[in-house]
Coordinates of C-alpha atoms and ligand atoms in Angstrom, one line a residue:
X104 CA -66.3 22.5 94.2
X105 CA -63.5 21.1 96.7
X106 CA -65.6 18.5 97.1
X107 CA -64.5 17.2 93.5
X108 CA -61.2 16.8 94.5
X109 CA -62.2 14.1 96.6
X110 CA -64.2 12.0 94.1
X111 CA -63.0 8.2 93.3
X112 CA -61.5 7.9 90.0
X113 CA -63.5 5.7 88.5
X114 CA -66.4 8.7 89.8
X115 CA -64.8 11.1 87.9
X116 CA -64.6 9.3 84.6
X117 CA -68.6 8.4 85.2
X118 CA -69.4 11.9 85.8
X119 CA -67.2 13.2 82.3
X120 CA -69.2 10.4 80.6
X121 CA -72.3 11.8 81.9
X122 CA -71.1 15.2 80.9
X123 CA -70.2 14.4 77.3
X124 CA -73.8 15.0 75.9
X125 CA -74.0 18.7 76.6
X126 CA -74.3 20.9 73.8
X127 CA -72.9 24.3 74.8
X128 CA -73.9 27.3 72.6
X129 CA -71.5 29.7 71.2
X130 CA -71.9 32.2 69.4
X131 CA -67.7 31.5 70.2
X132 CA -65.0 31.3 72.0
X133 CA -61.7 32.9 72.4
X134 CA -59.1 30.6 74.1
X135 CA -55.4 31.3 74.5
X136 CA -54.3 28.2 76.5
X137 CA -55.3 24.4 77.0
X138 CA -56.4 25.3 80.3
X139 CA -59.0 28.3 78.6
X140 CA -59.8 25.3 76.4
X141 CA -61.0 23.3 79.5
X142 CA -64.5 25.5 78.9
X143 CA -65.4 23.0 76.2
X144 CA -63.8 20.3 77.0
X145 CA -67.1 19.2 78.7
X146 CA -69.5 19.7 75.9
X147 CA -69.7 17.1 73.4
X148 CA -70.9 19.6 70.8
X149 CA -70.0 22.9 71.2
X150 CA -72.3 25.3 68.9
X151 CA -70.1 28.2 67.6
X152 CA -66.8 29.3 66.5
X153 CA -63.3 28.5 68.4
X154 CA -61.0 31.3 68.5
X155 CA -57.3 30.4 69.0
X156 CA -56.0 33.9 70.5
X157 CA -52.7 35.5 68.0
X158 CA -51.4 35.5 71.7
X159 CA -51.5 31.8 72.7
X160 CA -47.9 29.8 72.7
X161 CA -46.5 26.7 73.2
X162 CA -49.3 24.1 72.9
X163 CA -52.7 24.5 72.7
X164 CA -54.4 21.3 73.4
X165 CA -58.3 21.2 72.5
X166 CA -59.4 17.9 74.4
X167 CA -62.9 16.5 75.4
X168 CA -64.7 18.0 72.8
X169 CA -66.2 16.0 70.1
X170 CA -67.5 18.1 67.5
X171 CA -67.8 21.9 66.7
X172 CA -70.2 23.3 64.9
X173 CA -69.0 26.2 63.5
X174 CA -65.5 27.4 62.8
X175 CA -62.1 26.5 64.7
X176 CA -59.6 29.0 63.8
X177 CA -56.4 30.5 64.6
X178 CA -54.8 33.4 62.9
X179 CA -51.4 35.2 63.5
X180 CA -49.9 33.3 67.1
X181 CA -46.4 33.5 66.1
X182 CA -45.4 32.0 69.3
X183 CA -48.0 29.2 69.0
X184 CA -45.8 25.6 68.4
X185 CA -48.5 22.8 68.2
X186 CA -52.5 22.5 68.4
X187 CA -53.5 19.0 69.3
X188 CA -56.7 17.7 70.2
X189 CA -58.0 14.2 71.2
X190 CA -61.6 13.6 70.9
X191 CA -62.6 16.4 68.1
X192 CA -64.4 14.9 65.0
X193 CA -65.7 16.9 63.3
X194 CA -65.8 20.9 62.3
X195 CA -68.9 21.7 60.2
X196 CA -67.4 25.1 59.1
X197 CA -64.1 26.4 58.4
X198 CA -60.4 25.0 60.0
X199 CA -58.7 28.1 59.2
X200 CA -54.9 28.5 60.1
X201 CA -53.2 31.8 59.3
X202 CA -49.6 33.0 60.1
X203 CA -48.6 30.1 62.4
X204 CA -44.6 30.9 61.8
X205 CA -43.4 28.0 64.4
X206 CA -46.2 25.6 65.0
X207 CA -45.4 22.5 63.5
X208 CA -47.2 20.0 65.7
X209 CA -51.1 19.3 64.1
X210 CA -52.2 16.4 65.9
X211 CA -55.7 15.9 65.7
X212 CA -56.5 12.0 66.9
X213 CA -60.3 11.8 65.7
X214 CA -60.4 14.3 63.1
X215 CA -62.5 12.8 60.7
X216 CA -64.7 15.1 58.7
X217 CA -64.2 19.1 57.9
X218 CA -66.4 21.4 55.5
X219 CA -63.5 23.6 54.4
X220 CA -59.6 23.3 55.7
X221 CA -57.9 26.7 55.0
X222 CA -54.1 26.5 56.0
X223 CA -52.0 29.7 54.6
X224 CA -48.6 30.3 55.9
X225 CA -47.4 27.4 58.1
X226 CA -44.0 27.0 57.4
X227 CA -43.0 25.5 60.2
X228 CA -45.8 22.6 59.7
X229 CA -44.0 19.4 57.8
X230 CA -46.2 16.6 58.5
X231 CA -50.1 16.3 59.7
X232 CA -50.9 13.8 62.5
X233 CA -54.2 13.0 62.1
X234 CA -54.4 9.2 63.3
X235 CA -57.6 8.6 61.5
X236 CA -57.2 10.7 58.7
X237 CA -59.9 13.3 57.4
X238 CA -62.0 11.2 54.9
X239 CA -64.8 14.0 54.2
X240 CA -64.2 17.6 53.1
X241 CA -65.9 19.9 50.6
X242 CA -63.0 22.3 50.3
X243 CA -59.2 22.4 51.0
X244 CA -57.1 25.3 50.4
X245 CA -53.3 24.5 51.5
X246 CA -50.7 27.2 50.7
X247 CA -47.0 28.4 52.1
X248 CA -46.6 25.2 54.4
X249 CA -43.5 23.3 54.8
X250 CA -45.4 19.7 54.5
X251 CA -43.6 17.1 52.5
X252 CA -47.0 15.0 52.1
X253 CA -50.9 15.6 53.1
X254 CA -51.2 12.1 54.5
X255 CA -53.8 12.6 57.0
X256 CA -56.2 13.8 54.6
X257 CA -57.5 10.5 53.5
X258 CA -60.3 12.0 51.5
X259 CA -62.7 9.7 49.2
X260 CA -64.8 12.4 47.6
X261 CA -63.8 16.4 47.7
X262 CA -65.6 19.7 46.4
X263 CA -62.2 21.6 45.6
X264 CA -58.7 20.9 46.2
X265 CA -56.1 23.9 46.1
X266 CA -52.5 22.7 47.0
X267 CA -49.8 25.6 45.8
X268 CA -46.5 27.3 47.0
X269 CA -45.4 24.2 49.2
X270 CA -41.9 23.9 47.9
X271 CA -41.7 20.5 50.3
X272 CA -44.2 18.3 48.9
X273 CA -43.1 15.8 47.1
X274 CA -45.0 13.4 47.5
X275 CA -49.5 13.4 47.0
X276 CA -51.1 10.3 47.6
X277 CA -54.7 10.1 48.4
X278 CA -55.7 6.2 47.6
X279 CA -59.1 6.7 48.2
X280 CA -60.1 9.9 46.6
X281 CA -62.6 8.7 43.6
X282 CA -64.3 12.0 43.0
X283 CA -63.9 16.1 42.7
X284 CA -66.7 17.3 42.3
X285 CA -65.8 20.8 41.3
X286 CA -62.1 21.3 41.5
X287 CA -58.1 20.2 41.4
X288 CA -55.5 22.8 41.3
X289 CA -52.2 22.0 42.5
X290 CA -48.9 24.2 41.7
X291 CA -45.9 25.4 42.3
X292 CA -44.7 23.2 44.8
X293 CA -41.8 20.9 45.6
X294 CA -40.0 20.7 42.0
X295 CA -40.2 16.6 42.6
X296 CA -43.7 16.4 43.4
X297 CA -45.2 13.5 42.4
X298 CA -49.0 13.0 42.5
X299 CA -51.2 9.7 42.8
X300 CA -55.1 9.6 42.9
X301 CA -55.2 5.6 42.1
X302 CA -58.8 5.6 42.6
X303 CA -59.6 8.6 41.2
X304 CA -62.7 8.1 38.1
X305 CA -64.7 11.1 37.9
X306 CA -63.3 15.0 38.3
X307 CA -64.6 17.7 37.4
X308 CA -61.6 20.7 36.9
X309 CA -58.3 19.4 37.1
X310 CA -55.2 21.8 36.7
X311 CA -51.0 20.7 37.4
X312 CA -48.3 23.1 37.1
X313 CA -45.2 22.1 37.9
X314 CA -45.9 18.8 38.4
X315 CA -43.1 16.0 38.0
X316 CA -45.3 13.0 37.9
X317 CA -48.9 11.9 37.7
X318 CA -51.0 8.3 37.7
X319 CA -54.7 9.1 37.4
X320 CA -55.4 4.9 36.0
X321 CA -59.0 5.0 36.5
X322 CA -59.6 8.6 35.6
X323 CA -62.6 8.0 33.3
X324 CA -64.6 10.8 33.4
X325 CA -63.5 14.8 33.5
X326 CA -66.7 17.1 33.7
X327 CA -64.9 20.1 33.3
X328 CA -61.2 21.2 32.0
X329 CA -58.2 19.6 32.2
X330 CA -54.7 20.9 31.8
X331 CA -51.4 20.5 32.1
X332 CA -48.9 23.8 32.4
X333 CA -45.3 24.0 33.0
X334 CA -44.9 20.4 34.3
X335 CA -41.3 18.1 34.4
X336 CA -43.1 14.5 33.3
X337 CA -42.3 12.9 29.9
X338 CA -45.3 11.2 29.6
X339 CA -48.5 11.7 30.7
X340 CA -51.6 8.5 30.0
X341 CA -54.9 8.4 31.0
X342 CA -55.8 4.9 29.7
X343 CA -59.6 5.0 30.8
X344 CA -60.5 8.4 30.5
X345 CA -63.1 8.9 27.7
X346 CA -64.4 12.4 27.5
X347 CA -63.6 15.9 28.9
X348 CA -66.3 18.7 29.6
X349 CA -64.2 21.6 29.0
X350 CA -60.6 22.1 27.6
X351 CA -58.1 20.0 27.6
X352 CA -54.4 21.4 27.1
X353 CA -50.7 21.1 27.5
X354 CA -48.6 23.3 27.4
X355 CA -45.0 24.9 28.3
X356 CA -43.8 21.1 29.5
X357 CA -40.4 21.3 27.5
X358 CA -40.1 17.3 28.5
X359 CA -42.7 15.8 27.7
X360 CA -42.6 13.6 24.5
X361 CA -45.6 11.4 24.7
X362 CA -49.3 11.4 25.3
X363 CA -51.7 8.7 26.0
X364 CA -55.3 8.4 25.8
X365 CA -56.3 5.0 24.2
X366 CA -60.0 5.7 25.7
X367 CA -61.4 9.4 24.9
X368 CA -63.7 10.3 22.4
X369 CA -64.4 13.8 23.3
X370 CA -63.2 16.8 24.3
X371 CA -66.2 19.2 25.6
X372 CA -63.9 22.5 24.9
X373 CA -61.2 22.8 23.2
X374 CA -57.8 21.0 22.3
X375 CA -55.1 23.3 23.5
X376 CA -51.1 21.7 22.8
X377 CA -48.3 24.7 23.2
X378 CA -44.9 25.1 23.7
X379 CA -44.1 21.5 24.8
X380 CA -40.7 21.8 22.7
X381 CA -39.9 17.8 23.4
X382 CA -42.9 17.0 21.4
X383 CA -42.6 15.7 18.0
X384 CA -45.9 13.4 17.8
X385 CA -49.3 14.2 18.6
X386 CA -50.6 10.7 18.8
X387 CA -51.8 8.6 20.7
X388 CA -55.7 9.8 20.3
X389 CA -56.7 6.6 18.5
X390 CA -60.7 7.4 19.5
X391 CA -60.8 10.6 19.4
X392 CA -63.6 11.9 17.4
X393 CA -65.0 15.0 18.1
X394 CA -63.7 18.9 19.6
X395 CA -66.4 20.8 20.3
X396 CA -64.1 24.1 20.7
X397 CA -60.8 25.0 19.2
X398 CA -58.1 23.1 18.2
X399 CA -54.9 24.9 19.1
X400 CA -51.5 23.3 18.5
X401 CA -48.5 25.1 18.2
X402 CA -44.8 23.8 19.0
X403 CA -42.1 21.6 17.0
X404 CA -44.0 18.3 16.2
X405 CA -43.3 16.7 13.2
X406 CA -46.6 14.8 12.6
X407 CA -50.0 14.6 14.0
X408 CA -52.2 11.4 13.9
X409 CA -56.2 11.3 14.8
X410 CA -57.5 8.7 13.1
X411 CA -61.1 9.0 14.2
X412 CA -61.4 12.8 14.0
X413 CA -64.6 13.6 12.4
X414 CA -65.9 16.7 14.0
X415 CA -64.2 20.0 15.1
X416 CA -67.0 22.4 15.9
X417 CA -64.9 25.2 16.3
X418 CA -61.9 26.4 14.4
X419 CA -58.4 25.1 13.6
X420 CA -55.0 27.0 14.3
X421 CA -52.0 24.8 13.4
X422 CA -48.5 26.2 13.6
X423 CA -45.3 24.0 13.6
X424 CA -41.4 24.5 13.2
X425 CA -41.3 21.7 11.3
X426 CA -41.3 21.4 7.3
X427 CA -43.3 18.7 6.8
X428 CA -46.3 20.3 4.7
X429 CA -47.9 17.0 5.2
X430 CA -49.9 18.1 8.5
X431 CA -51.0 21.7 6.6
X432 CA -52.7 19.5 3.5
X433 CA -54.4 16.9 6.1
X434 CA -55.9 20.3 7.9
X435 CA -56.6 21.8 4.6
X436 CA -58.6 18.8 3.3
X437 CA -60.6 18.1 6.9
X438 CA -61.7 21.6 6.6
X439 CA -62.7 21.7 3.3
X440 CA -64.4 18.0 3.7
X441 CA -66.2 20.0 7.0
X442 CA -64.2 18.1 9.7
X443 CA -63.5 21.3 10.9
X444 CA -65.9 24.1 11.1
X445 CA -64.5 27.5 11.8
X446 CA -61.8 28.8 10.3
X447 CA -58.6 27.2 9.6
X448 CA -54.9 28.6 10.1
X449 CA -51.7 25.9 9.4
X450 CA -48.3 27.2 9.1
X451 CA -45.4 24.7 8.7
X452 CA -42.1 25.8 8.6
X453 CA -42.7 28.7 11.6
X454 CA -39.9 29.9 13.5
X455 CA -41.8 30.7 15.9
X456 CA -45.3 28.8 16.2
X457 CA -48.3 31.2 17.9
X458 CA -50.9 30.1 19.5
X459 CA -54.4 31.2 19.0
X460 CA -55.2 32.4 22.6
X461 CA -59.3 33.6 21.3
X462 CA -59.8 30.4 20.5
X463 CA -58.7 28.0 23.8
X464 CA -57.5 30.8 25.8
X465 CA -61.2 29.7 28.4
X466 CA -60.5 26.9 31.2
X467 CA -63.7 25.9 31.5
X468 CA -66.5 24.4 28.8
X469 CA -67.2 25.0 25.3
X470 CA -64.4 27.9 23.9
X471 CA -65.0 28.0 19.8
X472 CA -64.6 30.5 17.1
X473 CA -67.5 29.6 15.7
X474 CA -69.6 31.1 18.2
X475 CA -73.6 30.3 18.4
X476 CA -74.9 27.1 20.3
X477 CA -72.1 24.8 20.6
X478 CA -71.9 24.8 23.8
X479 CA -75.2 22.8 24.1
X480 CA -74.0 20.3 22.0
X481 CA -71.6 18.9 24.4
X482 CA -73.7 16.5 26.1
X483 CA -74.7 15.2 22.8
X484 CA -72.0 12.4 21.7
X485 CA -71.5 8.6 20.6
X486 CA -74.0 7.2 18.6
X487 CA -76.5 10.5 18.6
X488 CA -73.4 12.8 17.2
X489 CA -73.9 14.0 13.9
X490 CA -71.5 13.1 12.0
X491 CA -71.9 12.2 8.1
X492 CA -70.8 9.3 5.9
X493 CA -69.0 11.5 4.2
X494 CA -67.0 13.6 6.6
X495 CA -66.4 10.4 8.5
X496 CA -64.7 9.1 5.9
X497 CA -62.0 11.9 4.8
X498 CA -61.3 12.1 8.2
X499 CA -60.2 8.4 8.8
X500 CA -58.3 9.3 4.9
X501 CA -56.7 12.2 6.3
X502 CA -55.6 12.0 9.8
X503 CA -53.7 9.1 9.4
Ligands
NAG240 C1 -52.0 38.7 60.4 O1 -50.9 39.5 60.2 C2 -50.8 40.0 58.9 C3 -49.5 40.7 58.7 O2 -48.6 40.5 59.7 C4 -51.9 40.9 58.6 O3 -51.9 41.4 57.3 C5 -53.3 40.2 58.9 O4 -54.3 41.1 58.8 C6 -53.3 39.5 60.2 N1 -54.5 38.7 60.3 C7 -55.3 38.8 61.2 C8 -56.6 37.9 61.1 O5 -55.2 39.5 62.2
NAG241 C1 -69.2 12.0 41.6 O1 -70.1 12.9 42.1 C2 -71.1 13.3 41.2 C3 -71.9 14.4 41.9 O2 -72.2 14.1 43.2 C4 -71.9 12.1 40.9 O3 -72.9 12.4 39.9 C5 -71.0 11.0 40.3 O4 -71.8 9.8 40.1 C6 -69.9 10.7 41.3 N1 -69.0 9.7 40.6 C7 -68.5 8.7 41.2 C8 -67.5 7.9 40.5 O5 -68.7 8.4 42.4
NAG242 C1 -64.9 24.1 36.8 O1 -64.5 25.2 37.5 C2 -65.3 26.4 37.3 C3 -64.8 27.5 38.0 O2 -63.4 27.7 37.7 C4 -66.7 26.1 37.7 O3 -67.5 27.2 37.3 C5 -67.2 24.9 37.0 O4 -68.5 24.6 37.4 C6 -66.3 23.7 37.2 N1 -66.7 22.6 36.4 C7 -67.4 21.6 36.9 C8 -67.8 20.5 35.9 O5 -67.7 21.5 38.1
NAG243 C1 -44.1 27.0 38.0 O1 -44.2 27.3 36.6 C2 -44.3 28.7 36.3 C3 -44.5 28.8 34.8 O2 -45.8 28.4 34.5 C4 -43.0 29.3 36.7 O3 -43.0 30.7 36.4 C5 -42.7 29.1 38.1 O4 -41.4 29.6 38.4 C6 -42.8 27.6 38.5 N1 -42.7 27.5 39.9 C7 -42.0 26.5 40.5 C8 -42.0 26.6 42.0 O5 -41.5 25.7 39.9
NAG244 C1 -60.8 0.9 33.3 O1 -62.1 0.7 32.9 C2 -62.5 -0.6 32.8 C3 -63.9 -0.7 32.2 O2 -64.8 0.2 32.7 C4 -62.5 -1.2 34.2 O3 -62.9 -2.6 34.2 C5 -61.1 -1.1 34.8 O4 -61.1 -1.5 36.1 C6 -60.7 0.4 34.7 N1 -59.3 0.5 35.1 C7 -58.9 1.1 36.2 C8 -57.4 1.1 36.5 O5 -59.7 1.7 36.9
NAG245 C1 -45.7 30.0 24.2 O1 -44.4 30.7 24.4 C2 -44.4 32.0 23.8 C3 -43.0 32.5 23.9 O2 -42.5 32.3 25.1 C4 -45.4 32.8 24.5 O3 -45.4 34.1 24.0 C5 -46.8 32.2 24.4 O4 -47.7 32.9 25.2 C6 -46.8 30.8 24.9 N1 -48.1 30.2 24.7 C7 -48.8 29.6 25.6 C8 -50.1 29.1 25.2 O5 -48.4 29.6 26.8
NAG246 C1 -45.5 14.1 8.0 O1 -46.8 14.2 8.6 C2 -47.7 13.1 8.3 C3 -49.0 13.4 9.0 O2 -48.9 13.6 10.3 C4 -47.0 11.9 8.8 O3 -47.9 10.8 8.5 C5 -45.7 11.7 8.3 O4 -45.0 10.6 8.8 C6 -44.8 12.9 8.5 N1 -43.6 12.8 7.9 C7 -42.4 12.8 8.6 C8 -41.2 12.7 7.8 O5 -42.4 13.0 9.8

């Protein structure tokens, strides 16, 4: 092998190129330096797990290798400060970092697609280099990092999304993302945290807790649940969304003081508004026309307006600190008309307003008190809904 040493440059590059479309077979690897990593750094797909050692330190630089096809993970190195790595594209299992307390260089400059990122305990880690950016990924769990953004991951269509504990971030913007196809769960992170998904028009679960701000304009469709728990915004539109799967709720957001949703005509489960104490309307529901679970409101609101409200398949529990008996008659008279089909509970007047937690307490689909098939009624909606003359009309009478 001396002999190597005495190839032309340009020899040497022809001979890596030439090199490059090996695959080398696992089952894995276990590497605790760049120079262990040199082992792959000829294959251009290298079939099996990479093993970053809980000994390695310093930097651990993966080059030459294009793609791995299996898991690259790295669990416990304490003394590990950066992984970097300049040709890797893809990962078609799981990028699993554990227990990195110092490294907080990522630099990956062809990362482009990952099945699952799972990144616990990195608090050393405050921004991702990842020069193209990771556009495909079916599952991202990110937790306990110091990162103040996720720019890098540049997604336009996810499986599930789990951002919590990061008390950095601040900032969320992924332009492209357009769909979630099963999940969306960020919380308690930075106490600013701000979120943007611009492009964003069909998810299927989405959950914010301790959110400060979030634009979702093209949201339009939401297969599953969506709620909103303990968050800092005032106001909170979703101008083209126009029906929910499962549940959609509020609650414990003493700030907010406004809702928007010009476009929805259905929620799949059920209608869940708690303990938002800055709250005095429940508007801004103009279309709204049919709950096919629960509706569960309980706070301070003075008034509540659904103009189009003509079918609540599940029960009603309405409980308010305020005295005007208005809202109580307007419940009264939509269930008696049969705008609302399970049982109805409204309290004005309450010190202090209970929720109904049987009745909305699910986070998925259909949650009703009146039990039997509702669930499969979902789907049905618009035009095919039935929905009488008759309790059409009380309810554009009554919720005014
Ligand atoms: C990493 O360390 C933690 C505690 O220090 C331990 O609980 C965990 O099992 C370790 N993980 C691995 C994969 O060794
Ligand atoms: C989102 O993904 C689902 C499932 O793959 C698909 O049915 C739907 O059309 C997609 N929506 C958009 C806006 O791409
Ligand atoms: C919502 O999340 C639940 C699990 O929490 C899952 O079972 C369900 O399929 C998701 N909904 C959709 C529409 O993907
Ligand atoms: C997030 O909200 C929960 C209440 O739902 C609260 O207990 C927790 O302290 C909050 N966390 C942060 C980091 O704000
Ligand atoms: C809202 O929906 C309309 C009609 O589908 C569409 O033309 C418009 O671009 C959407 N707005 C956004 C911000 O996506
Ligand atoms: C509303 O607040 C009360 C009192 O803090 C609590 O008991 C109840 O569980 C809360 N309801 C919801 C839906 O969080
Ligand atoms: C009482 O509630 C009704 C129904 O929501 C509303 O139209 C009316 O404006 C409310 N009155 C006051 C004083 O808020």
């Amino acid at each position: 092998m001396a002999f190597t040493k005495f190839i032309l440059p340009t020899l040497a590059i022809a001979s890596a190129v030439l090199a490059q479309n090996d695959v080398c077979d696992g089952p894995s690897i276990t590497i605790a330096s760049s120079t262990d990593a040199q082992q792959i750094a000829s294959c251009k797909t290298y079939n099996g797990d990479v093993i970053i050692d809980s000994t390695a330190s310093g930097q651990v630089a993966i080059n030459g290798v294009q793609q791995i096809k299996g898991d690259l993970t790295c669990n416990n190195a304490t003394q590990l400060t950066a992984i970097t790595s300049d040709q890797l594209g893809t990962i078609t299992g799981t990028f699993s970092l554990t227990g990195l307390t110092i490294m907080s260089t990522l630099q990956f400059d062809s990362l482009t697609g990952v099945n699952k990122i799972n990144w616990v305990g990195l608090p050393a880690l405050q921004s991702l280099n990842f020069a193209q950016g990771v556009q495909q990924a079916n599952q991202i769990y990110i937790s306990n990092t110091q990162l103040n953004n996720i720019n890098g991951i540049e997604l336009t269509a996810v499986g599930s999304m789990d951002i919590n504990n990061n008390p950095y971030l601040t900032d969320v913007n992924v332009n492209d993302l357009a769909n979630v196809t099963t999940s969306l769960a960020f919380s308690a992170n930075g106490r600013d945290l701000e979120i943007s998904f611009p492009n964003l028009e069909d998810a299927a679960n989405l959950t914010f807790r301790n959110v400060s701000k979030i634009s979702m304009p093209s949201l339009a469709n939401v297969g599953g649940s969506m709620g909103f728990y303990s968050d800092t915004f005032k106001t909170f539109a979703a101008p083209n969304l126009t029906q929910t799967g499962g549940t959609l709720a509020f609650v414990d957001s003493p700030d907010l003081s406004s809702i928007s949703f010009p476009s929805l005509t259905q929620i799949g489960g059920g209608f869940l508004i708690a303990n938002n104490t800055g709250l005095k309307a429940i508007n801004g529901l103009p279309k709204l026309k049919t709950i096919v679970g629960a509706l569960d409101f309980a706070g301070a609101f003075n008034s509540v307006s659904m103009p189009s409200l003509t079918d609540v398949r599940g029960g009603s529990n309405v409980q308010t600190t305020s005295t005007n008996t208005t809202i109580c008659d307007l419940f009264n008279q939509a269930h008696s008309a049969g705008v609302i089909k399970g049982v109805n509970t409204c309290l004005t007047n309450k010190a202090n307003p209970d929720t109904n937690p049987s009745a909305t307490s699910g986070g998925t689909s259909s949650t009703s008190t009146s039990g039997s098939s509702t669930s499969n009624v979902a789907i049905a909606f618009g035009p095919s809904a039935p929905l009488t003359g008759l309790s059409a009309l009380f309810a554009a009478i009554f919720f005014l």
